[in-house]
Coordinates of C-alpha atoms and ligand atoms in Angstrom, one line a residue:
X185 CA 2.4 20.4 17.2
X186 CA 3.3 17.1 18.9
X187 CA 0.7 18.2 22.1
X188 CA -2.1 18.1 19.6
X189 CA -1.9 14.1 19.1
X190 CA -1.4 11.1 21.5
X191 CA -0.7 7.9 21.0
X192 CA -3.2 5.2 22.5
X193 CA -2.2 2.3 24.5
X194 CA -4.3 -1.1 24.6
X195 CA -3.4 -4.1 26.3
X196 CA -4.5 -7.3 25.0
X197 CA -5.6 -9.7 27.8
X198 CA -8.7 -12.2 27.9
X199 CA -11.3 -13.1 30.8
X200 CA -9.8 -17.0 31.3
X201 CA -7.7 -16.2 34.1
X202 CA -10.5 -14.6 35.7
X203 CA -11.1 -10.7 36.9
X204 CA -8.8 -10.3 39.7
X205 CA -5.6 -11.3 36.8
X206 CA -7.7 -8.3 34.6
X207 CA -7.7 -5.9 37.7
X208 CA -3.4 -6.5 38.0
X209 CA -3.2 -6.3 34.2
X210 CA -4.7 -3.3 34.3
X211 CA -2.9 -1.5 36.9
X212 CA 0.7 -2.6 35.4
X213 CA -0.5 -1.2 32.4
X214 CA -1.2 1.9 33.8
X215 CA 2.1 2.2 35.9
X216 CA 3.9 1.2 32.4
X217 CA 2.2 4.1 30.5
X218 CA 3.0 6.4 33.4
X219 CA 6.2 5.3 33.4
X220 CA 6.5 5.9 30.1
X221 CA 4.8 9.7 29.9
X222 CA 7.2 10.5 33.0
X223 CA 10.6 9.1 31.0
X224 CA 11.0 12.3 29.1
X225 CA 11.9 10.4 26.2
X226 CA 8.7 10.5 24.6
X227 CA 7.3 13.4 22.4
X228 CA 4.2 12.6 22.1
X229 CA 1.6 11.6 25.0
X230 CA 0.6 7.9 25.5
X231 CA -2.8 7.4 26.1
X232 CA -4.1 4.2 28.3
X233 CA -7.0 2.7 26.8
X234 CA -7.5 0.1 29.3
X235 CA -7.4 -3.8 28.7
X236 CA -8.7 -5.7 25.4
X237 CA -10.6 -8.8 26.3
X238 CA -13.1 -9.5 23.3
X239 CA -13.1 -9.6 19.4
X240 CA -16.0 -6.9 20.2
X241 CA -13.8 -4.8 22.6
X242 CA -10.9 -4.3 20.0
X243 CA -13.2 -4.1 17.2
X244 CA -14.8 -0.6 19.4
X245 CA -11.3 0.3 20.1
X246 CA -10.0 0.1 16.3
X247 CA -13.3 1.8 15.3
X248 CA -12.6 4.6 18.0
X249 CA -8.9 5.4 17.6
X250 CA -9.7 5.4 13.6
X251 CA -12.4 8.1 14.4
X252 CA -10.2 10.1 16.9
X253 CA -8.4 12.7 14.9
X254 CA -5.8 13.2 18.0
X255 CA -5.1 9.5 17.8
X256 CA -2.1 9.0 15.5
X257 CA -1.3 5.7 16.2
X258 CA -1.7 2.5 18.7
X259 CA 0.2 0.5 21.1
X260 CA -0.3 -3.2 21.7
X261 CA 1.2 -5.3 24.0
X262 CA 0.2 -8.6 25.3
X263 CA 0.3 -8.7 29.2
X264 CA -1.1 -12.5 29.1
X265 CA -1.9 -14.8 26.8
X266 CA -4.9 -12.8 24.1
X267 CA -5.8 -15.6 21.9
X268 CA -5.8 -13.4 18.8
X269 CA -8.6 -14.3 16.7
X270 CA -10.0 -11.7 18.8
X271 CA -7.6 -9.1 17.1
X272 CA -9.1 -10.0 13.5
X273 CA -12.3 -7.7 13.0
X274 CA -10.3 -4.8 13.9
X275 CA -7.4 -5.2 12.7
X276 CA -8.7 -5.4 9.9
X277 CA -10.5 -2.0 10.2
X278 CA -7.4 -0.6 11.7
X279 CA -6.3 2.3 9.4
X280 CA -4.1 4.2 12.7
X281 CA -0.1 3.2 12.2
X282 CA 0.4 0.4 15.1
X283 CA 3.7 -0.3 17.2
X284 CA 3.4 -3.6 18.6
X285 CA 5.5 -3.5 22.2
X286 CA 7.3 -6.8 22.8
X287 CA 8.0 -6.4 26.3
X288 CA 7.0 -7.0 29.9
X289 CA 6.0 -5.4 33.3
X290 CA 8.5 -7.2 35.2
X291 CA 12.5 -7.3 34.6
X292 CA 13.7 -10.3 35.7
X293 CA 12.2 -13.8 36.7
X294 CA 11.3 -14.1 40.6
X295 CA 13.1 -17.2 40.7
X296 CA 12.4 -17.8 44.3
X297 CA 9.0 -16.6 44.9
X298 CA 7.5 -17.4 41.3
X299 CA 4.4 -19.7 40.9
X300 CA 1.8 -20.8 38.8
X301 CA -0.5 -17.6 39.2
X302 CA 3.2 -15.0 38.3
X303 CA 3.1 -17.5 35.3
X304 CA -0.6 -16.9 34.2
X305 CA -0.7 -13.0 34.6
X306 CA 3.1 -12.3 32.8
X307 CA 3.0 -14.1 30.0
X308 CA 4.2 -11.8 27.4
X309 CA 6.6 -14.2 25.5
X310 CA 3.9 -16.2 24.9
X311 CA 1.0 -13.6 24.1
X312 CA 3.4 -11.1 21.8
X313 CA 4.1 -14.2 19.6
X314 CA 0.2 -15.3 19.4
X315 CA -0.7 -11.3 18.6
X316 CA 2.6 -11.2 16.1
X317 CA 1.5 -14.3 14.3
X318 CA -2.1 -12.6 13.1
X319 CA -0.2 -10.0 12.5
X320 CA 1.9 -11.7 10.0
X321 CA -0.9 -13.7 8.8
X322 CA -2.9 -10.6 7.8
X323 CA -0.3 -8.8 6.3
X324 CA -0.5 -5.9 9.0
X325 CA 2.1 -3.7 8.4
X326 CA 3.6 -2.3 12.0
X327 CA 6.6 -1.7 14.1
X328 CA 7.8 -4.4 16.5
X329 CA 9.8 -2.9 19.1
X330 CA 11.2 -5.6 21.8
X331 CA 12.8 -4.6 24.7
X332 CA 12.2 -3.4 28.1
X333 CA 9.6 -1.0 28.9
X334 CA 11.8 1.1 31.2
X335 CA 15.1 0.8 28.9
X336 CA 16.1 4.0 27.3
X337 CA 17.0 2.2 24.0
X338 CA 13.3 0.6 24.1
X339 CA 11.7 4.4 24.9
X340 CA 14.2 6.1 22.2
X341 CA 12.3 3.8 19.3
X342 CA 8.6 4.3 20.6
X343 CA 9.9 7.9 20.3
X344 CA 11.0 7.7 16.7
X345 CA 8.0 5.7 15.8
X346 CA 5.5 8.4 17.4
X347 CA 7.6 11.2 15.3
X348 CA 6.7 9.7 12.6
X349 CA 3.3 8.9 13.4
X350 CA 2.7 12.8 14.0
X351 CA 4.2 13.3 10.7
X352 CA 2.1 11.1 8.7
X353 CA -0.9 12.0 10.7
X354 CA 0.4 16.4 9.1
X355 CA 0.6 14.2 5.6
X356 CA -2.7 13.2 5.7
X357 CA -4.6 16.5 5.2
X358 CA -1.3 17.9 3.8
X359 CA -2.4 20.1 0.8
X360 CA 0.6 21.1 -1.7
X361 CA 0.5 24.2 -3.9
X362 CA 2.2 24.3 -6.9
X363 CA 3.4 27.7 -8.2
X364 CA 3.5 26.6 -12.1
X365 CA 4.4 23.2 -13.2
X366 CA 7.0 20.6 -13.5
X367 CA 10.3 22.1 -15.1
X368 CA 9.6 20.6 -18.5
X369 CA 10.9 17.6 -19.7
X370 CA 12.3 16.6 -15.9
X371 CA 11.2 12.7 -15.1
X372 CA 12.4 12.5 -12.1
X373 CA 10.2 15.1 -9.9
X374 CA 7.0 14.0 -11.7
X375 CA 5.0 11.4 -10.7
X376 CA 0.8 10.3 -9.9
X377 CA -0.6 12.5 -8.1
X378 CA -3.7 10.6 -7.4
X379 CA -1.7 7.4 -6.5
X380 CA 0.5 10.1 -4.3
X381 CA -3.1 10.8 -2.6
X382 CA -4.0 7.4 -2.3
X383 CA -1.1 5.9 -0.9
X384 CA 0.6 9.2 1.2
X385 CA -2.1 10.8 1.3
X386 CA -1.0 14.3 0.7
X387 CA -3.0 16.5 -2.2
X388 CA -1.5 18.5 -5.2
X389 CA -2.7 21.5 -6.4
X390 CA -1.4 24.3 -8.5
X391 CA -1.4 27.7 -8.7
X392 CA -1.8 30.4 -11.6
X393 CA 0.0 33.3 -11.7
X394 CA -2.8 35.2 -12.2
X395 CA -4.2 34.3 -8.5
X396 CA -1.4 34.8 -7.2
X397 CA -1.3 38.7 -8.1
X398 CA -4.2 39.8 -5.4
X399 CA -1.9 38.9 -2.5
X400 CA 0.7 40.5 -4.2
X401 CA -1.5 43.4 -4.9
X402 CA -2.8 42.9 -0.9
X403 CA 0.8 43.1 0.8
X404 CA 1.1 46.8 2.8
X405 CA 4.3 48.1 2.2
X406 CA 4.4 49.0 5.9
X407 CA 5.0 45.1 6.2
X408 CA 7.6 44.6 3.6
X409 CA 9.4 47.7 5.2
X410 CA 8.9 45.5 8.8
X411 CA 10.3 42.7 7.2
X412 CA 13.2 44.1 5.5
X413 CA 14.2 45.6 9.2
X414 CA 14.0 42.1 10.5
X415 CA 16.4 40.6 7.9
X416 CA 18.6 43.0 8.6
X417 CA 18.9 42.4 12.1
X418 CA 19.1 38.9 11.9
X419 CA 21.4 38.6 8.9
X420 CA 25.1 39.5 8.6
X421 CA 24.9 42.2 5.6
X422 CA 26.8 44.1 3.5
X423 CA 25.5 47.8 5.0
X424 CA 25.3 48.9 1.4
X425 CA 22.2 46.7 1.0
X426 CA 20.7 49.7 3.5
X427 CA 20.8 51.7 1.2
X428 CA 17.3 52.8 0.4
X429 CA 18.0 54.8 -3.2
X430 CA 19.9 51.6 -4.3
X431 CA 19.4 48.4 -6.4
X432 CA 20.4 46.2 -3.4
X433 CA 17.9 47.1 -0.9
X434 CA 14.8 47.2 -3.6
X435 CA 15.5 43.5 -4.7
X436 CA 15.9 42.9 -0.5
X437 CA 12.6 44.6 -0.7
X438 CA 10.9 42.8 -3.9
X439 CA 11.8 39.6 -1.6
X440 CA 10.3 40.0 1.4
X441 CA 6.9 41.5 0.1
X442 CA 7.2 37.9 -2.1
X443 CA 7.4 36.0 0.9
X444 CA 4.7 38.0 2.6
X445 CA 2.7 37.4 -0.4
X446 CA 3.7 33.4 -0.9
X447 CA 2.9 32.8 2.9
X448 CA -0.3 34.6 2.6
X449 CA -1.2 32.5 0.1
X450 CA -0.1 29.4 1.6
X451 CA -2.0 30.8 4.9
X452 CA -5.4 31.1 2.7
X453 CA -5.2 27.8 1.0
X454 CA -4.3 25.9 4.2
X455 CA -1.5 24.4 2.2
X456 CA 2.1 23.0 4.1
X457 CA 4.0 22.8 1.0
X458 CA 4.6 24.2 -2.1
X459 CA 6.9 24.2 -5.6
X460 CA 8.3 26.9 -7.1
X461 CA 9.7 26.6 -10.8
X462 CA 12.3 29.1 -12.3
X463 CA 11.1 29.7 -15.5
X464 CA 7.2 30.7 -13.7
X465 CA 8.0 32.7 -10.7
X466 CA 8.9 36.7 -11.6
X467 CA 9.3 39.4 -13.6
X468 CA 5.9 40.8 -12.9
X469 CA 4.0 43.5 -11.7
X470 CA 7.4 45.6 -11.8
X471 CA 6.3 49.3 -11.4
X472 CA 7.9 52.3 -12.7
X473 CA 10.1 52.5 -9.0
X474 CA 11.6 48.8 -10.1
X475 CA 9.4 47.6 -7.3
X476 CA 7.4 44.0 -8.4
X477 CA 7.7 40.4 -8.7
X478 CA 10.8 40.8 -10.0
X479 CA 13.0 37.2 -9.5
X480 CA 12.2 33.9 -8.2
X481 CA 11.7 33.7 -4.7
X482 CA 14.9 32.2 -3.4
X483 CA 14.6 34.1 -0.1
X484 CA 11.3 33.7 0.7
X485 CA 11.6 29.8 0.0
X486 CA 14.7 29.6 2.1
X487 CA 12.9 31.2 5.0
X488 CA 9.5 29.2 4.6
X489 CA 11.5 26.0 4.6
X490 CA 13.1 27.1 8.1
X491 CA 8.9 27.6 9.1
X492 CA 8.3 24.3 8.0
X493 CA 6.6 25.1 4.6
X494 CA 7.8 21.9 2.5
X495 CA 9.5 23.2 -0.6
X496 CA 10.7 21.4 -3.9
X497 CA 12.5 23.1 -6.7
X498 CA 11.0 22.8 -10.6
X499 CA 7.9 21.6 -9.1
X500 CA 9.3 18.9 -7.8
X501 CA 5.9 18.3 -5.1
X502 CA 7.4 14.7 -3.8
X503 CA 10.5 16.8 -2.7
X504 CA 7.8 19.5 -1.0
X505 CA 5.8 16.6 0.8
X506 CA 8.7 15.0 1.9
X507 CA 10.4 17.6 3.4
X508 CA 7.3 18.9 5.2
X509 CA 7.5 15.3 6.6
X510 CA 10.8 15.3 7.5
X511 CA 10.3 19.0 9.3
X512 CA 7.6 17.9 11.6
X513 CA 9.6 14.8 12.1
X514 CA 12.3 16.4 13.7
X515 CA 10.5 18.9 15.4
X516 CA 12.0 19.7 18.6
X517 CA 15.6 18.4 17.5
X518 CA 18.7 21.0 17.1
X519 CA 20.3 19.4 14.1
X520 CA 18.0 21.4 11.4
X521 CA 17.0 19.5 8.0
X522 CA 16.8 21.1 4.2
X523 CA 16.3 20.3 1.0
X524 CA 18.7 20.0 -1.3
X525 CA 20.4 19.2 -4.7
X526 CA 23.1 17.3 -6.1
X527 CA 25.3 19.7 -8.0
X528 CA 28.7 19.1 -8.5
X529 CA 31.2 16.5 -7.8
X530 CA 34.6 16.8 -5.8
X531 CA 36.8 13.9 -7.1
X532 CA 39.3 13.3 -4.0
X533 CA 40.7 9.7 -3.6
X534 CA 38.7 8.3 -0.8
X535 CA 37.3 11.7 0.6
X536 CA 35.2 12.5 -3.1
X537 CA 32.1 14.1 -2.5
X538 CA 29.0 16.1 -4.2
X539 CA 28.0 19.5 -3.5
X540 CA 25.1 19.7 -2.0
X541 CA 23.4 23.5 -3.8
X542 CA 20.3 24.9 -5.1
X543 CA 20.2 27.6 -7.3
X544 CA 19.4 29.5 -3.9
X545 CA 17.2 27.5 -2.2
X546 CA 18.4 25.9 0.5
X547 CA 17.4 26.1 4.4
X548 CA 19.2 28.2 6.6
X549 CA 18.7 25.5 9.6
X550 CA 21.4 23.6 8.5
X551 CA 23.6 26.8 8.3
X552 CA 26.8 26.5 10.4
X553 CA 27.8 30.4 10.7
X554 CA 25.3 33.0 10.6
X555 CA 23.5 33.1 7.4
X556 CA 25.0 36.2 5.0
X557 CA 22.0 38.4 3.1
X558 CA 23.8 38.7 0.1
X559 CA 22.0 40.0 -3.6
X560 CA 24.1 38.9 -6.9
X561 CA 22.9 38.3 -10.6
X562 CA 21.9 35.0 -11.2
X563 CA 22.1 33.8 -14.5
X564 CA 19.6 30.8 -14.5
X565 CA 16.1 30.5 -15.7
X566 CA 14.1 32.8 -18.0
X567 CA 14.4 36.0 -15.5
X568 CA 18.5 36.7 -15.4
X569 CA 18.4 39.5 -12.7
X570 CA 20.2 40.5 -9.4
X571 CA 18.4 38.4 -6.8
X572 CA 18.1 38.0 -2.9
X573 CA 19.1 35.2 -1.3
X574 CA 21.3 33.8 2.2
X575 CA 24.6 32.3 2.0
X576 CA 26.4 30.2 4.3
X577 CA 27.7 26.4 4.1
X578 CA 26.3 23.5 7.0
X579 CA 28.0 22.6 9.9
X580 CA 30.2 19.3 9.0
X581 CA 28.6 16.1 10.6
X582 CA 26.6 13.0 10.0
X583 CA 23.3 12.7 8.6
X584 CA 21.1 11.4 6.2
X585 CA 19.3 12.2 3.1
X586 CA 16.0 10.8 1.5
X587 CA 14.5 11.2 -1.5
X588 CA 10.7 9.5 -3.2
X589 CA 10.7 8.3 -6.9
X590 CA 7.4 7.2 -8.8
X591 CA 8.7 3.8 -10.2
X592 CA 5.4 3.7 -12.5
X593 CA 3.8 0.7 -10.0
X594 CA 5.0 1.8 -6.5
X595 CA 6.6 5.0 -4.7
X596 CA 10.6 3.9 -4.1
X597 CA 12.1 5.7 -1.0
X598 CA 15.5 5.9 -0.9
X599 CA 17.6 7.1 1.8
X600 CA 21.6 7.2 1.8
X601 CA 23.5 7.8 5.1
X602 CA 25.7 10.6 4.4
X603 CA 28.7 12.9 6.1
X604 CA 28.8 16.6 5.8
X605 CA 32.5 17.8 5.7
X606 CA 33.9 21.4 5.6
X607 CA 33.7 22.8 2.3
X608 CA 36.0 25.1 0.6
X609 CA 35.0 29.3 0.3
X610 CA 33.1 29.5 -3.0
X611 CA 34.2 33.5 -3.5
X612 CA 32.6 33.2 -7.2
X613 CA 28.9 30.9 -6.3
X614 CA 27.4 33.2 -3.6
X615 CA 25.0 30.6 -2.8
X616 CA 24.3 28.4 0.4
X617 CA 25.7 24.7 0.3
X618 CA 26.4 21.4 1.9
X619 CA 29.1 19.1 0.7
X620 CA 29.1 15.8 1.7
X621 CA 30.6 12.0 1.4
X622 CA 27.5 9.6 0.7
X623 CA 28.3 6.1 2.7
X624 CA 29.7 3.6 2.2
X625 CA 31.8 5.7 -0.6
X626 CA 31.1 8.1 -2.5
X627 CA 31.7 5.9 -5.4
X628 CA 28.8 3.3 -3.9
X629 CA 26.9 5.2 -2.6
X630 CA 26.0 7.4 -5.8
X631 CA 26.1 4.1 -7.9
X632 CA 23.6 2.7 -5.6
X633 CA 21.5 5.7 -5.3
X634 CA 21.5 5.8 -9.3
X635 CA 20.9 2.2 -10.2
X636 CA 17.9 2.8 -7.8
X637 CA 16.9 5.8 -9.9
X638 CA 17.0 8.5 -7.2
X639 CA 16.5 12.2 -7.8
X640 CA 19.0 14.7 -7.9
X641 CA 16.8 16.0 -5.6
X642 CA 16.9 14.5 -1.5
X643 CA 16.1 16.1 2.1
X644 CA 18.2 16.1 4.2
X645 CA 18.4 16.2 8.6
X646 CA 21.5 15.9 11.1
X647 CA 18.5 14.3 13.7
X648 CA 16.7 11.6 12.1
X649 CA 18.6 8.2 11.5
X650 CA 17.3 5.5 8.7
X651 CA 14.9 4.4 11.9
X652 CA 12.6 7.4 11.2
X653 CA 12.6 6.2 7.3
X654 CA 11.7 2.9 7.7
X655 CA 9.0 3.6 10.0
X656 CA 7.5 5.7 7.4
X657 CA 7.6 3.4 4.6
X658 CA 6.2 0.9 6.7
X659 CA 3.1 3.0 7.5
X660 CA 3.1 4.1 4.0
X661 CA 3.7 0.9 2.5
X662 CA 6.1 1.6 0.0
X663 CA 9.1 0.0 -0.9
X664 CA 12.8 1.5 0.9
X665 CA 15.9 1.5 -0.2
X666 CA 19.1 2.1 2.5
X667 CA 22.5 2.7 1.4
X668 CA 24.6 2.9 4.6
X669 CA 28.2 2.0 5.4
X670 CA 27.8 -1.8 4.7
X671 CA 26.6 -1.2 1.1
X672 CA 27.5 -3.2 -1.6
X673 CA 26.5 -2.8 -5.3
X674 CA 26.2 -7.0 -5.9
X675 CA 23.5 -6.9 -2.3
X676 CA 21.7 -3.7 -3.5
X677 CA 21.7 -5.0 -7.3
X678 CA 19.5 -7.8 -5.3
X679 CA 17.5 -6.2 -3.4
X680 CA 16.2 -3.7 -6.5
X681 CA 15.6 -7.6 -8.0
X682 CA 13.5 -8.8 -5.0
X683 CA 11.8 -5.1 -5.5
X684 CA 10.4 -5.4 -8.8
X685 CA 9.1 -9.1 -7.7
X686 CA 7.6 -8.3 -4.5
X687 CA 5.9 -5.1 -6.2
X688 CA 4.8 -7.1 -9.5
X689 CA 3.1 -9.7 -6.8
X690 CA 1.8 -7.4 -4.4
X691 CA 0.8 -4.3 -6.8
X692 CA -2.9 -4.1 -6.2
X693 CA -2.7 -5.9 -2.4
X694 CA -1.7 -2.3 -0.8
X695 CA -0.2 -4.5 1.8
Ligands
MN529 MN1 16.6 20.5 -9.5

């Protein structure tokens, strides 16, 4: 996924120091995007676009990298001094996220053999501040990243910035199906679509039942039989499930010809995420033999989340784009990401936490023991029946969640750093969990997340930190919230008051 984009490069310089200082700017450059390609730290190709020395050279450049579906963002850096007037015209065109690179081709100062001519051609303390001011001026929104180029802390946040460039570059023709609507009466998972489009760029549809039924209808039994097989060989198992004449294997069955028949759908449509609600999905097409439609697809969700499919429960399509996000995001990374639900609380002095369930839909990537292919009743929805699904509880560590509300003028993006601890056997909820401790406390943490009118709904990785948040919202432009460990209610009671005022000022600016 990542090899299909590249990140462009372009170094601003300008023609007063004549052409020999463009010739040396142009070959550090290219030894600095080398050197950068040949760290290993960077997932996604830099491409060297050569020096900037005119408003009419960066106004081509903007115009090309904006046409260039590979291009999913832009370096600058200032090598000497760009007088940045030049940068206007196309920054203002600019519609590619852009990392500004505050750094410089040399490490230290020369003391001893450093003149007048060292001093023309490395000046990037001067130039970065020059390009950073029109930045500032026109309200670009970007990531400044100052360090140097050959430090592994500088390359680690390129890194995390062209992650999320590659996943807002997948948002951007991201097409969402929803399998029936929003559970009704929920606030929370609702929202504008069209501002969604306009802003994240990502496009809701929905889908009837009724078209659903010719890929149902479409699925060889050959293939659910195939699949079946595989699930039994990846998943610890009761062997009783095996067997063929009983009501175990045909709801095993009933599941994986509903996950054939959901990605097949999601194949046809081109779509990356979808919804499911409880009270839509199943109960149909059931056949003399018991085989059919027959309970919501917990399994198949489960295992299209693990493919990357972004999934929200109740229709909850914010959830389902976000988590697609968050999947490409951490693509490559071993810490596996889900989403998933605030359930229950665990009231325990310091140590209280929340459950962290779905009725069954949670992502086996986050498992810590070898998901269990268990079938019970589950008593939930309009369709009470014996249902498929995988157990198992996440590994205990650090991570954070993230969640998008529709605060009526602006999307709010909140994101709570949050520690996974061992949770207790649940003999009686056969379902898969997480239970964790939201920073700073659980008592602040789920004030703060609630005063900022979160969802019960949040994805969730081990990989990313808030780094990879804050980069999206500032390409998205919408407002974030952090809780973390330093988290007070009286500061975050302030910042939702600076919100509302920054958002009432700037609400038709799209800054
Ligand atoms: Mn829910």
């Amino acid at each position: 996924m990542y090899s299909n984009y590249e990140i462009w490069w372009i170094t601003g310089a300008q023609l007063l120091y004549g052409g020999d200082a463009v010739v040396k700017v142009d070959a550090h450059s290219k030894e600095m995007v080398e050197g950068l390609n040949a760290s290993g730290k960077l997932p996604v190709k830099v491409v060297y676009k050569g020096t900037a020395n005119s408003s009419a050279e960066v106004e081509a450049l903007m115009k090309a990298a904006n046409n260039d579906p590979r291009c999913a963002g832009i370096i600058t850096w200032m090598h000497t001094f760009s007088p940045a007037k030049m940068w206007i015209h196309g920054l203002k065109l600019l519609s590619k996220p852009l990392l500004h690179l505050h750094t410089q081709y040399n490490a230290e100062i020369p003391w001893d053999t450093m003149d007048m001519d060292f001093m023309n051609l490395n000046q990037s303390a001067h130039g970065d501040r020059e390009f950073g001011h029109i930045c500032a001026r026109m309200r670009v929104r970007r990531k400044v990243v100052t360090g140097y180029w050959k430090d592994p802390a500088t390359q680690e946040r390129i890194a995390v910035w062209q992650r999320v460039c590659v996943a807002w570059a997948d948002s951007q023709d991201m097409r969402i199906i929803r399998f029936g609507d929003q559970m009704n009466n929920v606030a929370v998972t609702d929202g504008d679509k069209v501002e969604a489009e306009i802003r994240l760029g990502y496009h809701v549809d929905y889908m009837p039942f009724s078209e659903v039924m010719p890929f149902f209808d479409a699925v060889a039994d050959a293939d659910v039989d195939a699949l079946v097989d595989e699930y039994f060989r990846l998943y610890a198992h009761d062997t009783a499930l095996e067997d063929k004449a009983g009501e175990g294997y045909r709801k095993v069955w009933n599941s994986a010809k509903a996950e054939l028949t959901l990605r097949a759908v999601l194949e046809a449509k081109g779509a990356k995420a979808f919804t499911t609600n409880f009270d839509d999905l199943g109960d149909v097409a059931v056949d003399a033999t018991g085989r059919g439609f027959d309970q919501i697809p917990g399994l198949a969700s489960q295992r299209l989340m693990a493919e990357g499919y972004g999934f929200g429960a109740e229709g909850d399509w914010k959830s389902a784009a976000l988590y697609r996000t968050l999947w490409v995001m951490t693509r490559g990374q071993a810490g596996g990401c889900s989403f998933l639900e605030d359930y229950t609380l665990n009231f325990d002095g310091s140590r209280s936490s929340i459950l962290q369930a779905h009725m069954l839909e949670v992502c086996p990537l986050i498992a810590e023991e070898r998901p269990r292919l268990e079938v019970h009743f589950l008593g939930i929805g309009v369709r009470k029946t014996p249902t498929a699904r995988l157990v198992f509880t996440s590994r205990p560590g650090a991570g954070v969640t993230a969640t998008v509300v529709d605060m009526g003028n602006r999307f709010r993006l909140i994101v709570n750093d949050v520690e996974c601890i061992k949770s207790k056997p649940l003999p009686k909820l056969p379902v898969a969990s997480a239970l964790w401790v939201p920073m700073p406390d659980f008592e602040t943490g789920a004030t703060a997340w609630i005063l900022a009118g979160g969802t019960h709904h949040s994805c969730f990785s081990y990989d990313v930190t808030p780094e990879y948040w804050e980069d999206y919202a500032e390409i998205a432009g919408i407002e974030m919230l952090h809780i973390d460990k330093n988290t007070t209610i009286e500061d975050f009671k302030n910042r939702l008051r600076m919100g509302e005022v920054y958002y009432m000022l700037n609400r038709s600016l799209y800054l």
